[in-house]
Amino acid sequence: AQKVTQAQTEISVVEKEDVTLDCVYETRDTTYYLFWYKQPPSGELVFLIRRNSFDEQNEISGRYSWNFQKSTSSFNFTITASQVVDSAVYFCALSTGYSSASKIIFGSGTRLSIRP
Amino acid sequence: GAVVSQHPSRVICKSGTSVKIECRSLDFQATTMFWYRQFPKQSLMLMATSNEGSKATYEQGVEKDKFLINHASLTLSTLTVTSAHPEDSSFYICSARTSVNEQFFGPGTRLTVL
């Protein structure tokens, strides 16, 4: 069975602090894709990153970085120098199989609040 | 990236009525679309997979007779909530798969059943 666990339900930090959102996944498939999405209050999902199971390289995009570790089945997301605009619900998600567009299983989400 | 639209963005209806939600891929053809439901402060749960020209595949626990899905063309899938009740009030999101196996999400439809 496939499963995504985001143990942090809510996180609140002061602006400019760094914050890490945890994601642990479960799958028996050797080929899979991991995603992070941002959902602001408007509700629309904003795609942040997709990573396939064969690529364990960490990635940095501006203030965002991702740490993929197959050994611990984790795909954590760090925001450095957080800003109020980063406030949103963040979902980690998993898709198994050869296509990244097979059905996507979402974690329960982490609600991030950045205080000015 | 590719654009997926949903219509309407918000709908309020009376209990017992049916509501149709459209999901369109605007600049690409989508042989497969997915429908998700999100209750307040919860995650997105896949309801069904919609394949063009064939019957939808429903996830366990989703009533296919209540949530009718029609994927009549490569750019349009519709979800009809039949005999809607207040417990069907939710945020419905569709996604569409491109020919190169990427998946894009629509902006969502907020359904409120009075």
mmCIF file of C-alpha atoms in Angstrom:
data_model
loop_
_atom_site.group_PDB
_atom_site.id
_atom_site.type_symbol
_atom_site.label_atom_id
_atom_site.label_comp_id
_atom_site.label_asym_id
_atom_site.label_seq_id
_atom_site.Cartn_x
_atom_site.Cartn_y
_atom_site.Cartn_z
ATOM 1 C CA ALA A 1 0.000 0.000 0.000
ATOM 2 C CA GLN A 2 1.056 3.549 -0.637
ATOM 3 C CA LYS A 3 0.964 6.153 2.085
ATOM 4 C CA VAL A 4 2.259 9.644 2.745
ATOM 5 C CA THR A 5 2.657 10.934 6.289
ATOM 6 C CA GLN A 6 3.046 14.559 7.226
ATOM 7 C CA ALA A 7 3.302 14.436 10.974
ATOM 8 C CA GLN A 8 3.299 18.206 11.434
ATOM 9 C CA THR A 9 -0.286 19.404 11.331
ATOM 10 C CA GLU A 10 0.508 23.064 11.910
ATOM 11 C CA ILE A 11 3.670 25.095 12.129
ATOM 12 C CA SER A 12 3.954 28.738 13.078
ATOM 13 C CA VAL A 13 7.190 30.685 12.845
ATOM 14 C CA VAL A 14 8.237 34.289 12.781
ATOM 15 C CA GLU A 15 9.162 35.817 9.466
ATOM 16 C CA LYS A 16 12.747 35.260 8.339
ATOM 17 C CA GLU A 17 13.070 32.036 10.278
ATOM 18 C CA ASP A 18 13.907 28.838 8.447
ATOM 19 C CA VAL A 19 11.320 26.092 8.572
ATOM 20 C CA THR A 20 11.355 22.444 7.529
ATOM 21 C CA LEU A 21 8.265 20.470 6.615
ATOM 22 C CA ASP A 22 8.608 16.744 7.053
ATOM 23 C CA CYS A 23 7.300 14.071 4.707
ATOM 24 C CA VAL A 24 7.621 10.312 5.063
ATOM 25 C CA TYR A 25 6.286 7.973 2.408
ATOM 26 C CA GLU A 26 5.586 4.283 2.080
ATOM 27 C CA THR A 27 5.549 2.248 -1.088
ATOM 28 C CA ARG A 28 6.712 -1.154 -2.260
ATOM 29 C CA ASP A 29 7.258 0.072 -5.775
ATOM 30 C CA THR A 30 10.795 0.786 -6.871
ATOM 31 C CA THR A 31 9.642 3.389 -9.359
ATOM 32 C CA TYR A 32 7.706 6.299 -7.940
ATOM 33 C CA TYR A 33 7.429 10.060 -7.934
ATOM 34 C CA LEU A 34 7.265 12.468 -5.043
ATOM 35 C CA PHE A 35 5.714 15.903 -5.140
ATOM 36 C CA TRP A 36 5.226 18.991 -3.041
ATOM 37 C CA TYR A 37 2.271 21.298 -3.586
ATOM 38 C CA LYS A 38 1.341 24.581 -1.972
ATOM 39 C CA GLN A 39 -2.308 25.427 -1.362
ATOM 40 C CA PRO A 40 -2.931 29.072 -0.470
ATOM 41 C CA PRO A 41 -6.288 30.184 0.967
ATOM 42 C CA SER A 42 -7.687 30.518 -2.553
ATOM 43 C CA GLY A 43 -7.586 26.737 -2.754
ATOM 44 C CA GLU A 44 -5.708 26.334 -6.001
ATOM 45 C CA LEU A 45 -2.850 23.852 -5.867
ATOM 46 C CA VAL A 46 0.525 25.284 -6.781
ATOM 47 C CA PHE A 47 3.053 22.741 -8.030
ATOM 48 C CA LEU A 48 6.450 23.116 -6.370
ATOM 49 C CA ILE A 49 8.523 20.091 -7.272
ATOM 50 C CA ARG A 50 8.488 16.569 -8.662
ATOM 51 C CA ARG A 51 11.235 14.074 -7.950
ATOM 52 C CA ASN A 52 11.521 10.521 -9.252
ATOM 53 C CA SER A 53 12.767 7.638 -7.163
ATOM 54 C CA PHE A 54 15.996 7.309 -9.108
ATOM 55 C CA ASP A 55 17.116 10.826 -8.471
ATOM 56 C CA GLU A 56 18.204 11.394 -4.896
ATOM 57 C CA GLN A 57 19.924 14.665 -5.585
ATOM 58 C CA ASN A 58 18.792 17.412 -3.319
ATOM 59 C CA GLU A 59 17.373 20.442 -5.036
ATOM 60 C CA ILE A 60 17.417 24.116 -4.293
ATOM 61 C CA SER A 61 15.169 26.694 -5.893
ATOM 62 C CA GLY A 62 15.577 30.137 -4.425
ATOM 63 C CA ARG A 63 14.516 29.979 -0.803
ATOM 64 C CA TYR A 64 13.137 26.478 -1.240
ATOM 65 C CA SER A 65 15.127 23.283 -0.892
ATOM 66 C CA TRP A 66 14.256 19.625 -0.799
ATOM 67 C CA ASN A 67 16.053 16.726 0.854
ATOM 68 C CA PHE A 68 15.214 13.308 -0.583
ATOM 69 C CA GLN A 69 16.532 10.333 1.356
ATOM 70 C CA LYS A 70 15.454 6.881 0.218
ATOM 71 C CA SER A 71 17.146 5.273 3.214
ATOM 72 C CA THR A 72 14.620 6.906 5.508
ATOM 73 C CA SER A 73 11.801 7.224 2.944
ATOM 74 C CA SER A 74 11.695 10.927 3.517
ATOM 75 C CA PHE A 75 11.289 13.930 1.262
ATOM 76 C CA ASN A 76 11.566 17.001 3.449
ATOM 77 C CA PHE A 77 11.005 20.566 2.348
ATOM 78 C CA THR A 78 12.827 23.574 3.788
ATOM 79 C CA ILE A 79 11.985 27.224 3.376
ATOM 80 C CA THR A 80 14.789 29.552 4.323
ATOM 81 C CA ALA A 81 14.193 33.129 5.391
ATOM 82 C CA SER A 82 10.450 32.561 5.455
ATOM 83 C CA GLN A 83 8.053 35.280 4.371
ATOM 84 C CA VAL A 84 4.427 35.986 5.182
ATOM 85 C CA VAL A 85 3.499 35.020 1.610
ATOM 86 C CA ASP A 86 4.717 31.513 2.345
ATOM 87 C CA SER A 87 1.727 31.008 4.637
ATOM 88 C CA ALA A 88 -0.315 28.184 3.154
ATOM 89 C CA VAL A 89 -1.049 24.500 3.465
ATOM 90 C CA TYR A 90 1.690 22.355 1.994
ATOM 91 C CA PHE A 91 1.043 18.850 0.718
ATOM 92 C CA CYS A 92 3.558 16.130 0.068
ATOM 93 C CA ALA A 93 2.331 13.544 -2.421
ATOM 94 C CA LEU A 94 3.281 10.243 -3.991
ATOM 95 C CA SER A 95 2.609 8.646 -7.350
ATOM 96 C CA THR A 96 3.774 5.125 -8.129
ATOM 97 C CA GLY A 97 4.545 3.404 -11.376
ATOM 98 C CA TYR A 98 6.427 4.546 -14.432
ATOM 99 C CA SER A 99 4.312 7.586 -15.026
ATOM 100 C CA SER A 100 4.363 10.613 -12.808
ATOM 101 C CA ALA A 101 0.784 11.110 -13.840
ATOM 102 C CA SER A 102 -0.654 8.000 -12.325
ATOM 103 C CA LYS A 103 -3.030 8.728 -9.509
ATOM 104 C CA ILE A 104 -1.508 10.891 -6.821
ATOM 105 C CA ILE A 105 -1.821 10.127 -3.125
ATOM 106 C CA PHE A 106 -1.627 13.144 -0.877
ATOM 107 C CA GLY A 107 -0.422 13.492 2.677
ATOM 108 C CA SER A 108 -2.633 15.182 5.216
ATOM 109 C CA GLY A 109 -0.895 18.509 4.748
ATOM 110 C CA THR A 110 0.981 20.915 6.978
ATOM 111 C CA ARG A 111 -0.541 24.317 7.648
ATOM 112 C CA LEU A 112 2.283 26.840 7.749
ATOM 113 C CA SER A 113 1.759 30.256 9.282
ATOM 114 C CA ILE A 114 4.429 32.901 9.004
ATOM 115 C CA ARG A 115 3.981 35.703 11.521
ATOM 116 C CA PRO A 116 5.282 39.168 10.697
ATOM 117 C CA GLY B 1 2.735 24.632 -17.953
ATOM 118 C CA ALA B 2 -0.561 23.403 -19.291
ATOM 119 C CA VAL B 3 -3.788 25.018 -18.123
ATOM 120 C CA VAL B 4 -6.775 23.261 -16.630
ATOM 121 C CA SER B 5 -9.966 25.162 -15.904
ATOM 122 C CA GLN B 6 -12.998 24.321 -13.836
ATOM 123 C CA HIS B 7 -16.479 25.741 -14.008
ATOM 124 C CA PRO B 8 -18.109 26.936 -11.911
ATOM 125 C CA SER B 9 -15.614 28.078 -9.317
ATOM 126 C CA ARG B 10 -18.340 28.259 -6.693
ATOM 127 C CA VAL B 11 -21.825 26.848 -6.563
ATOM 128 C CA ILE B 12 -24.535 26.927 -3.945
ATOM 129 C CA CYS B 13 -27.502 24.642 -4.375
ATOM 130 C CA LYS B 14 -30.462 23.316 -2.477
ATOM 131 C CA SER B 15 -30.488 19.840 -1.026
ATOM 132 C CA GLY B 16 -31.827 17.300 -3.482
ATOM 133 C CA THR B 17 -30.715 19.075 -6.626
ATOM 134 C CA SER B 18 -27.981 17.949 -9.001
ATOM 135 C CA VAL B 19 -24.875 19.957 -9.769
ATOM 136 C CA LYS B 20 -22.548 19.600 -12.730
ATOM 137 C CA ILE B 21 -18.896 20.613 -12.556
ATOM 138 C CA GLU B 22 -16.804 20.908 -15.702
ATOM 139 C CA CYS B 23 -13.098 20.305 -16.020
ATOM 140 C CA ARG B 24 -11.379 21.431 -19.204
ATOM 141 C CA SER B 25 -7.851 21.137 -20.471
ATOM 142 C CA LEU B 26 -7.404 24.398 -22.353
ATOM 143 C CA ASP B 27 -4.266 23.875 -24.396
ATOM 144 C CA PHE B 28 -3.765 20.141 -24.521
ATOM 145 C CA GLN B 29 -5.681 16.920 -24.944
ATOM 146 C CA ALA B 30 -6.164 14.797 -21.868
ATOM 147 C CA THR B 31 -7.031 11.143 -22.243
ATOM 148 C CA THR B 32 -7.153 10.850 -18.474
ATOM 149 C CA MET B 33 -8.547 13.201 -15.878
ATOM 150 C CA PHE B 34 -8.822 12.726 -12.159
ATOM 151 C CA TRP B 35 -11.398 14.016 -9.700
ATOM 152 C CA TYR B 36 -10.482 14.788 -6.100
ATOM 153 C CA ARG B 37 -12.540 15.945 -3.140
ATOM 154 C CA GLN B 38 -11.240 17.996 -0.243
ATOM 155 C CA PHE B 39 -13.252 18.565 2.906
ATOM 156 C CA PRO B 40 -12.365 21.586 5.070
ATOM 157 C CA LYS B 41 -8.960 21.319 6.661
ATOM 158 C CA GLN B 42 -8.428 17.886 5.186
ATOM 159 C CA SER B 43 -6.338 16.456 2.425
ATOM 160 C CA LEU B 44 -7.293 15.776 -1.170
ATOM 161 C CA MET B 45 -8.842 12.380 -1.680
ATOM 162 C CA LEU B 46 -9.051 10.822 -5.113
ATOM 163 C CA MET B 47 -12.630 10.045 -6.066
ATOM 164 C CA ALA B 48 -12.283 8.633 -9.545
ATOM 165 C CA THR B 49 -10.174 8.340 -12.667
ATOM 166 C CA SER B 50 -11.893 9.481 -15.830
ATOM 167 C CA ASN B 51 -10.771 8.047 -19.177
ATOM 168 C CA GLU B 52 -11.957 9.522 -22.447
ATOM 169 C CA GLY B 53 -14.510 7.334 -24.119
ATOM 170 C CA SER B 54 -14.807 4.790 -21.351
ATOM 171 C CA LYS B 55 -16.319 4.394 -17.932
ATOM 172 C CA ALA B 56 -14.697 6.066 -14.986
ATOM 173 C CA THR B 57 -12.876 4.060 -12.349
ATOM 174 C CA TYR B 58 -14.060 4.921 -8.861
ATOM 175 C CA GLU B 59 -12.082 4.660 -5.668
ATOM 176 C CA GLN B 60 -13.357 2.470 -2.884
ATOM 177 C CA GLY B 61 -16.180 4.066 -0.973
ATOM 178 C CA VAL B 62 -17.182 6.527 -3.709
ATOM 179 C CA GLU B 63 -20.725 5.996 -4.983
ATOM 180 C CA LYS B 64 -20.640 5.901 -8.760
ATOM 181 C CA ASP B 65 -24.380 6.468 -9.020
ATOM 182 C CA LYS B 66 -24.129 9.610 -6.954
ATOM 183 C CA PHE B 67 -21.041 11.055 -8.588
ATOM 184 C CA LEU B 68 -21.545 10.695 -12.323
ATOM 185 C CA ILE B 69 -18.484 11.247 -14.463
ATOM 186 C CA ASN B 70 -18.556 11.800 -18.202
ATOM 187 C CA HIS B 71 -15.371 12.203 -20.224
ATOM 188 C CA ALA B 72 -16.885 12.709 -23.625
ATOM 189 C CA SER B 73 -13.984 14.494 -25.293
ATOM 190 C CA LEU B 74 -10.243 14.824 -24.933
ATOM 191 C CA THR B 75 -10.596 18.243 -23.348
ATOM 192 C CA LEU B 76 -13.643 17.911 -21.137
ATOM 193 C CA SER B 77 -14.678 15.816 -18.171
ATOM 194 C CA THR B 78 -17.756 16.511 -16.100
ATOM 195 C CA LEU B 79 -18.646 15.501 -12.579
ATOM 196 C CA THR B 80 -22.314 15.548 -11.662
ATOM 197 C CA VAL B 81 -23.253 15.353 -8.015
ATOM 198 C CA THR B 82 -26.744 13.908 -8.072
ATOM 199 C CA SER B 83 -29.297 14.602 -5.355
ATOM 200 C CA ALA B 84 -26.767 16.645 -3.451
ATOM 201 C CA HIS B 85 -26.948 16.791 0.336
ATOM 202 C CA PRO B 86 -25.167 19.047 2.829
ATOM 203 C CA GLU B 87 -22.565 16.362 3.484
ATOM 204 C CA ASP B 88 -21.523 16.641 -0.171
ATOM 205 C CA SER B 89 -20.402 20.204 0.452
ATOM 206 C CA SER B 90 -16.735 20.184 -0.363
ATOM 207 C CA PHE B 91 -13.988 21.481 -2.617
ATOM 208 C CA TYR B 92 -13.787 19.470 -5.815
ATOM 209 C CA ILE B 93 -10.550 19.547 -7.799
ATOM 210 C CA CYS B 94 -9.820 17.933 -11.117
ATOM 211 C CA SER B 95 -6.510 17.204 -12.760
ATOM 212 C CA ALA B 96 -5.619 16.298 -16.307
ATOM 213 C CA ARG B 97 -2.823 14.172 -17.687
ATOM 214 C CA THR B 98 -0.880 15.296 -20.751
ATOM 215 C CA SER B 99 0.491 13.107 -23.515
ATOM 216 C CA VAL B 100 3.909 13.254 -21.871
ATOM 217 C CA ASN B 101 2.477 12.034 -18.594
ATOM 218 C CA GLU B 102 2.495 15.245 -16.629
ATOM 219 C CA GLN B 103 -0.473 16.093 -14.458
ATOM 220 C CA PHE B 104 -1.967 19.543 -13.992
ATOM 221 C CA PHE B 105 -4.624 20.585 -11.510
ATOM 222 C CA GLY B 106 -7.624 22.800 -11.993
ATOM 223 C CA PRO B 107 -8.408 25.693 -9.642
ATOM 224 C CA GLY B 108 -11.180 23.794 -7.873
ATOM 225 C CA THR B 109 -14.923 24.174 -7.396
ATOM 226 C CA ARG B 110 -16.379 24.949 -4.006
ATOM 227 C CA LEU B 111 -19.770 23.299 -3.600
ATOM 228 C CA THR B 112 -22.126 24.324 -0.825
ATOM 229 C CA VAL B 113 -25.350 22.394 -0.415
ATOM 230 C CA LEU B 114 -27.964 24.086 1.736
#
